[in-house]
Amino acid sequence: MAANITTEYKINDKFMLIQVFVVLFLCINLLLITTFFTKEFFYTTMRYVLFAVTLMSDCLFLFLTNILLLFTYYGYTIQMWLCITIHIVLSLYMFVTPVTLTAMTLERYVAICLPLRHTELCSPRSTLHGIVIIHILSSLPCIVFLSIFFASASYGSYTQGRVCTVEIFIIHRWQGHLNSAINQFYFLIMCITIVFSYVNIMRVAKAASGEDKKSTWRGLRTVGLHALQLLLCLIQLWCPFIEAAVFKINLILFRNVRFFNYIAFILAPRCLSPLIYGLRDEMFFHALKRFALCGLRKKH
C-alpha cells in the first residue's frame, strides 16, 4: 500500500513539474508576442511575423496538450465531438510549427544567398500568402486522417464519453501506417529544405568577408538551431505510436514514457523559439528589454 502511495506521489510530482514548465513557457511566449506588437518593423518583416506565428501556435498547442495530458492521467472522459474538435486543432498546430520553421529557414536562405530578391520575395503580401500556405499544408494530414475516421466510425460513437487520446481515432490498423507514411513524407521534405538551405548558406559564408561574413555565419547558426528544433518537433510525430505500444506493456511505464516525450519533444523544441529570435536577435532583444523594464522605469 505504501509503495502504491509513493508511486502515485512521484507521478503527481512529475505532473506538477509539467504545470510549472507550461505556465512558465506560456508567460514567456505571451511576453514575446506582446513585444512583437510594440514595433511596426516587427509585424512588417517576414522573419518576425513567422516568429510570432510559431509563438502563437506553440501557446495554443502547449495549452491543449497539457489539458489532454491531465485528462488522460486522471481518466476524465469527454464527449467524442469535443475530443474531435480538440484533435483537429492539435493536429493542425502540431504541423504549423515545423512547417513555419521550414519557411523561416527558407527566408534566411533568401536573405543570405539571394539578397537582391529578398525585398520582393519576403514582402508583407508574400508573408500573408506564406501564412495561408503554411496552414493549408499543415491541415492536409489532419484532413486525410479524420476523413478515414468519419467514413469508418458509427453515428452513435460521436455521443459517447471517452478518454481523449489519438488512439481512439485509429479504427483500422492501416490507419496508423498511413499516418506514419504521411509524417515521414513531411519529415523528408522538411529535412531536404533544411539541408539545402544550410549547404548554400555555408557556401556563401565561406566566400564572404568582413561584416558580411559575420552576418552570414550568424544566419548559419540560426538555420542550425532551426534544424535542431525541427528535429525535435518531428520526433514528436512518432510519439503517439510509441506510447500506444508501451501502453500495452505496462501502465506505469506508459506514464513515464509520456512524461519524457512531453518534456523532450513538446516542451523542449517550443522553448527554443524564444531563444532563437527572442534572445539571439539583437533588435528584438532590445525591444523586449525596453518593454519588460517599462513598468520599473515608470515607477522611478
CSV table of C-alpha atoms in Angstrom, one decimal:
chain,number,residue,atom,x,y,z
A,1,MET,CA,0.0,0.0,0.0
A,2,ALA,CA,2.8,2.4,0.9
A,3,ALA,CA,4.6,1.6,-2.3
A,4,ASN,CA,1.5,2.5,-4.3
A,5,ILE,CA,1.1,5.8,-2.5
A,6,THR,CA,4.8,6.6,-3.1
A,7,THR,CA,4.5,5.8,-6.8
A,8,GLU,CA,1.4,7.9,-7.2
A,9,TYR,CA,3.0,10.8,-5.3
A,10,LYS,CA,6.0,10.7,-7.6
A,11,ILE,CA,3.8,10.7,-10.7
A,12,ASN,CA,1.9,13.7,-9.2
A,13,ASP,CA,5.2,15.5,-8.7
A,14,LYS,CA,6.0,15.0,-12.4
A,15,PHE,CA,2.7,16.4,-13.4
A,16,MET,CA,3.2,19.4,-11.1
A,17,LEU,CA,6.6,19.9,-12.7
A,18,ILE,CA,4.9,19.9,-16.1
A,19,GLN,CA,2.4,22.5,-15.0
A,20,VAL,CA,5.2,24.8,-13.8
A,21,PHE,CA,7.1,24.4,-17.2
A,22,VAL,CA,3.9,25.0,-19.2
A,23,VAL,CA,2.9,28.1,-17.2
A,24,LEU,CA,6.5,29.5,-17.5
A,25,PHE,CA,6.7,28.9,-21.2
A,26,LEU,CA,3.3,30.4,-21.8
A,27,CYS,CA,4.2,33.5,-19.8
A,28,ILE,CA,7.5,33.9,-21.8
A,29,ASN,CA,5.7,33.4,-25.1
A,30,LEU,CA,3.0,35.9,-24.3
A,31,LEU,CA,5.6,38.4,-23.3
A,32,LEU,CA,7.3,37.9,-26.6
A,33,ILE,CA,4.1,38.2,-28.6
A,34,THR,CA,3.3,41.4,-26.8
A,35,THR,CA,6.7,42.7,-27.6
A,36,PHE,CA,6.2,41.8,-31.3
A,37,PHE,CA,3.2,44.1,-31.5
A,38,THR,CA,5.1,47.1,-29.9
A,39,LYS,CA,7.1,47.9,-33.0
A,40,GLU,CA,5.8,48.3,-36.6
A,41,PHE,CA,9.1,46.9,-38.0
A,42,PHE,CA,8.4,43.5,-36.5
A,43,TYR,CA,4.9,43.0,-37.9
A,44,THR,CA,6.0,44.2,-41.4
A,45,THR,CA,9.1,41.9,-41.6
A,46,MET,CA,8.7,38.3,-42.7
A,47,ARG,CA,11.0,36.6,-40.2
A,48,TYR,CA,9.5,38.3,-37.2
A,49,VAL,CA,5.9,37.6,-38.4
A,50,LEU,CA,6.8,33.9,-38.9
A,51,PHE,CA,8.4,34.0,-35.4
A,52,ALA,CA,5.1,35.4,-34.0
A,53,VAL,CA,3.2,32.6,-35.8
A,54,THR,CA,5.3,29.9,-34.1
A,55,LEU,CA,4.8,31.6,-30.7
A,56,MET,CA,1.0,31.7,-31.1
A,57,SER,CA,1.0,28.2,-32.4
A,58,ASP,CA,3.1,27.0,-29.5
A,59,CYS,CA,0.9,28.7,-27.0
A,60,LEU,CA,-2.2,27.0,-28.3
A,61,PHE,CA,-0.6,23.7,-28.7
A,62,LEU,CA,1.0,23.7,-25.2
A,63,PHE,CA,-2.2,24.7,-23.6
A,64,LEU,CA,-4.4,22.0,-25.3
A,65,THR,CA,-1.8,19.2,-25.0
A,66,ASN,CA,-1.4,19.9,-21.3
A,67,ILE,CA,-5.2,19.8,-20.8
A,68,LEU,CA,-5.4,16.4,-22.6
A,69,LEU,CA,-2.4,15.1,-20.7
A,70,LEU,CA,-4.2,15.9,-17.4
A,71,PHE,CA,-7.5,14.4,-18.7
A,72,THR,CA,-5.7,11.2,-19.7
A,73,TYR,CA,-3.8,10.8,-16.5
A,74,TYR,CA,-6.9,11.3,-14.3
A,75,GLY,CA,-9.1,9.3,-16.6
A,76,TYR,CA,-11.6,12.1,-17.3
A,77,THR,CA,-13.9,11.4,-20.2
A,78,ILE,CA,-15.4,14.0,-22.6
A,79,GLN,CA,-17.9,13.8,-25.4
A,80,MET,CA,-16.5,12.4,-28.7
A,81,TRP,CA,-17.5,15.5,-30.7
A,82,LEU,CA,-15.5,17.7,-28.3
A,83,CYS,CA,-12.5,15.4,-28.5
A,84,ILE,CA,-12.6,15.5,-32.3
A,85,THR,CA,-12.7,19.4,-32.2
A,86,ILE,CA,-9.6,19.4,-29.9
A,87,HIS,CA,-7.9,16.8,-32.1
A,88,ILE,CA,-8.4,18.9,-35.2
A,89,VAL,CA,-6.8,22.0,-33.6
A,90,LEU,CA,-3.9,19.9,-32.2
A,91,SER,CA,-3.3,18.1,-35.5
A,92,LEU,CA,-3.2,21.4,-37.3
A,93,TYR,CA,-0.9,23.2,-34.9
A,94,MET,CA,1.3,20.2,-34.4
A,95,PHE,CA,2.4,20.7,-38.1
A,96,VAL,CA,2.2,24.6,-38.1
A,97,THR,CA,5.3,25.0,-36.0
A,98,PRO,CA,7.7,22.7,-38.0
A,99,VAL,CA,6.3,24.0,-41.4
A,100,THR,CA,6.8,27.6,-40.2
A,101,LEU,CA,10.3,26.7,-39.1
A,102,THR,CA,11.0,25.4,-42.6
A,103,ALA,CA,9.6,28.7,-44.0
A,104,MET,CA,11.9,30.7,-41.7
A,105,THR,CA,14.8,28.7,-42.9
A,106,LEU,CA,13.9,29.5,-46.5
A,107,GLU,CA,13.7,33.2,-45.5
A,108,ARG,CA,17.2,33.1,-44.1
A,109,TYR,CA,18.4,31.3,-47.3
A,110,VAL,CA,16.8,34.1,-49.5
A,111,ALA,CA,18.2,36.9,-47.2
A,112,ILE,CA,21.8,35.5,-47.4
A,113,CYS,CA,22.0,33.7,-50.8
A,114,LEU,CA,19.6,35.9,-52.8
A,115,PRO,CA,19.8,39.3,-51.1
A,116,LEU,CA,18.7,41.3,-54.2
A,117,ARG,CA,15.4,39.4,-54.3
A,118,HIS,CA,14.8,39.4,-50.6
A,119,THR,CA,12.6,42.5,-50.6
A,120,GLU,CA,10.5,41.1,-53.4
A,121,LEU,CA,10.1,37.6,-52.1
A,122,CYS,CA,9.7,38.4,-48.5
A,123,SER,CA,7.3,41.4,-48.7
A,124,PRO,CA,4.3,41.8,-46.3
A,125,ARG,CA,2.0,40.5,-49.1
A,126,SER,CA,4.2,37.4,-49.6
A,127,THR,CA,4.3,36.9,-45.8
A,128,LEU,CA,0.5,36.8,-45.7
A,129,HIS,CA,0.3,34.3,-48.6
A,130,GLY,CA,3.0,32.3,-46.9
A,131,ILE,CA,1.0,32.0,-43.6
A,132,VAL,CA,-2.1,30.8,-45.6
A,133,ILE,CA,0.1,28.2,-47.4
A,134,ILE,CA,1.6,27.1,-44.1
A,135,HIS,CA,-1.9,26.4,-42.6
A,136,ILE,CA,-3.1,24.7,-45.8
A,137,LEU,CA,-0.1,22.3,-45.8
A,138,SER,CA,-0.4,21.7,-42.1
A,139,SER,CA,-4.1,20.8,-42.4
A,140,LEU,CA,-3.7,18.1,-45.1
A,141,PRO,CA,-2.6,15.3,-42.7
A,142,CYS,CA,-5.5,16.0,-40.4
A,143,ILE,CA,-8.0,16.1,-43.2
A,144,VAL,CA,-6.8,12.7,-44.5
A,145,PHE,CA,-6.7,11.1,-41.0
A,146,LEU,CA,-10.1,12.3,-39.9
A,147,SER,CA,-11.8,11.7,-43.3
A,148,ILE,CA,-10.9,8.0,-42.8
A,149,PHE,CA,-12.3,8.1,-39.2
A,150,PHE,CA,-15.5,9.8,-40.2
A,151,ALA,CA,-16.0,7.2,-43.0
A,152,SER,CA,-15.5,4.3,-40.6
A,153,ALA,CA,-17.0,5.4,-37.3
A,154,SER,CA,-20.6,4.7,-36.4
A,155,TYR,CA,-23.0,7.6,-35.7
A,156,GLY,CA,-23.5,6.6,-32.1
A,157,SER,CA,-19.8,6.9,-31.3
A,158,TYR,CA,-19.9,10.7,-31.6
A,159,THR,CA,-22.1,11.0,-28.4
A,160,GLN,CA,-20.1,8.6,-26.3
A,161,GLY,CA,-17.9,9.7,-23.4
A,162,ARG,CA,-14.2,8.7,-24.0
A,163,VAL,CA,-10.8,9.5,-22.6
A,164,CYS,CA,-9.5,11.7,-25.4
A,165,THR,CA,-6.3,10.2,-27.0
A,166,VAL,CA,-5.2,9.9,-30.6
A,167,GLU,CA,-5.5,6.1,-30.3
A,168,ILE,CA,-9.4,6.2,-30.3
A,169,PHE,CA,-9.4,7.6,-33.9
A,170,ILE,CA,-7.5,4.6,-35.2
A,171,ILE,CA,-10.2,2.1,-36.2
A,172,HIS,CA,-8.1,0.2,-38.7
A,173,ARG,CA,-4.5,-0.9,-38.3
A,174,TRP,CA,-3.6,0.5,-41.7
A,175,GLN,CA,-4.6,4.0,-40.5
A,176,GLY,CA,-1.5,4.1,-38.3
A,177,HIS,CA,0.7,3.0,-41.2
A,178,LEU,CA,-0.8,5.7,-43.4
A,179,ASN,CA,-0.4,8.4,-40.8
A,180,SER,CA,3.2,7.3,-40.3
A,181,ALA,CA,3.8,7.4,-44.0
A,182,ILE,CA,2.4,11.0,-44.3
A,183,ASN,CA,4.5,12.1,-41.3
A,184,GLN,CA,7.7,10.6,-42.9
A,185,PHE,CA,6.9,12.3,-46.2
A,186,TYR,CA,6.7,15.7,-44.4
A,187,PHE,CA,9.8,14.9,-42.4
A,188,LEU,CA,11.7,14.1,-45.7
A,189,ILE,CA,10.6,17.3,-47.4
A,190,MET,CA,11.5,19.5,-44.4
A,191,CYS,CA,14.9,17.8,-44.0
A,192,ILE,CA,15.7,18.3,-47.7
A,193,THR,CA,14.8,22.0,-47.3
A,194,ILE,CA,16.9,22.5,-44.2
A,195,VAL,CA,19.9,20.7,-45.7
A,196,PHE,CA,19.6,22.6,-49.0
A,197,SER,CA,19.5,26.0,-47.1
A,198,TYR,CA,22.3,25.0,-44.7
A,199,VAL,CA,24.7,23.9,-47.5
A,200,ASN,CA,24.0,27.0,-49.6
A,201,ILE,CA,24.4,29.4,-46.7
A,202,MET,CA,27.6,27.7,-45.7
A,203,ARG,CA,28.9,28.1,-49.2
A,204,VAL,CA,28.2,31.9,-49.1
A,205,ALA,CA,29.7,32.1,-45.6
A,206,LYS,CA,33.0,30.7,-46.8
A,207,ALA,CA,33.1,33.2,-49.7
A,208,ALA,CA,32.0,36.3,-47.6
A,209,SER,CA,34.3,38.7,-45.8
A,210,GLY,CA,34.2,41.3,-43.0
A,211,GLU,CA,30.8,42.2,-41.7
A,212,ASP,CA,29.1,40.1,-44.4
A,213,LYS,CA,30.9,37.0,-43.1
A,214,LYS,CA,29.9,37.7,-39.5
A,215,SER,CA,26.2,38.2,-40.6
A,216,THR,CA,26.3,35.1,-42.8
A,217,TRP,CA,27.7,32.8,-40.0
A,218,ARG,CA,25.0,34.2,-37.6
A,219,GLY,CA,22.4,33.1,-40.2
A,220,LEU,CA,24.1,29.7,-40.5
A,221,ARG,CA,23.8,29.2,-36.7
A,222,THR,CA,20.2,30.2,-36.8
A,223,VAL,CA,19.5,27.6,-39.5
A,224,GLY,CA,21.3,25.1,-37.4
A,225,LEU,CA,19.1,25.9,-34.4
A,226,HIS,CA,16.1,25.6,-36.6
A,227,ALA,CA,17.3,22.2,-37.7
A,228,LEU,CA,17.6,21.0,-34.1
A,229,GLN,CA,14.2,22.5,-33.2
A,230,LEU,CA,12.6,20.9,-36.3
A,231,LEU,CA,14.1,17.5,-35.5
A,232,LEU,CA,12.6,17.6,-32.0
A,233,CYS,CA,9.2,18.7,-33.4
A,234,LEU,CA,9.2,15.9,-36.0
A,235,ILE,CA,10.2,13.2,-33.5
A,236,GLN,CA,7.0,14.1,-31.7
A,237,LEU,CA,5.0,12.9,-34.7
A,238,TRP,CA,6.1,9.3,-33.8
A,239,CYS,CA,5.4,9.7,-30.0
A,240,PRO,CA,1.7,8.5,-30.2
A,241,PHE,CA,2.7,5.2,-31.8
A,242,ILE,CA,5.5,4.6,-29.3
A,243,GLU,CA,3.1,5.4,-26.4
A,244,ALA,CA,0.4,3.1,-27.8
A,245,ALA,CA,2.9,0.2,-28.0
A,246,VAL,CA,4.1,0.9,-24.4
A,247,PHE,CA,0.6,1.2,-23.1
A,248,LYS,CA,0.0,-2.5,-23.9
A,249,ILE,CA,3.1,-3.5,-21.9
A,250,ASN,CA,2.8,-1.5,-18.6
A,251,LEU,CA,0.7,1.5,-17.4
A,252,ILE,CA,3.4,3.0,-15.2
A,253,LEU,CA,6.0,2.7,-18.0
A,254,PHE,CA,3.4,4.3,-20.3
A,255,ARG,CA,3.0,7.3,-18.0
A,256,ASN,CA,6.8,7.7,-17.6
A,257,VAL,CA,7.3,7.5,-21.4
A,258,ARG,CA,4.5,10.0,-22.0
A,259,PHE,CA,6.1,12.3,-19.4
A,260,PHE,CA,9.5,12.1,-21.1
A,261,ASN,CA,8.1,12.6,-24.6
A,262,TYR,CA,6.1,15.7,-23.4
A,263,ILE,CA,9.3,17.3,-21.9
A,264,ALA,CA,11.7,16.3,-24.7
A,265,PHE,CA,9.6,16.6,-27.8
A,266,ILE,CA,6.8,19.1,-27.0
A,267,LEU,CA,8.2,21.5,-24.3
A,268,ALA,CA,11.9,21.5,-25.4
A,269,PRO,CA,11.5,22.4,-29.1
A,270,ARG,CA,9.0,25.1,-28.2
A,271,CYS,CA,11.3,26.8,-25.6
A,272,LEU,CA,13.9,27.1,-28.4
A,273,SER,CA,11.8,29.7,-30.3
A,274,PRO,CA,12.3,32.4,-27.7
A,275,LEU,CA,16.0,31.6,-27.7
A,276,ILE,CA,16.5,31.8,-31.4
A,277,TYR,CA,14.7,35.1,-32.1
A,278,GLY,CA,13.7,36.4,-28.7
A,279,LEU,CA,17.2,36.5,-27.1
A,280,ARG,CA,19.7,35.9,-30.0
A,281,ASP,CA,18.2,38.6,-32.3
A,282,GLU,CA,19.7,41.9,-31.2
A,283,MET,CA,16.8,44.2,-32.3
A,284,PHE,CA,14.1,42.0,-30.8
A,285,PHE,CA,16.1,41.5,-27.6
A,286,HIS,CA,16.5,45.3,-27.1
A,287,ALA,CA,12.7,45.8,-27.7
A,288,LEU,CA,11.9,43.0,-25.3
A,289,LYS,CA,14.2,44.5,-22.6
A,290,ARG,CA,12.7,48.0,-23.1
A,291,PHE,CA,9.2,46.6,-22.8
A,292,ALA,CA,10.0,44.4,-19.8
A,293,LEU,CA,11.6,47.3,-17.9
A,294,CYS,CA,9.0,49.9,-18.9
A,295,GLY,CA,7.0,49.3,-15.7
A,296,LEU,CA,10.0,49.8,-13.5
A,297,ARG,CA,11.1,53.0,-15.3
A,298,LYS,CA,7.6,54.4,-14.8
A,299,LYS,CA,7.8,53.8,-11.1
A,300,HIS,CA,11.0,55.7,-10.9
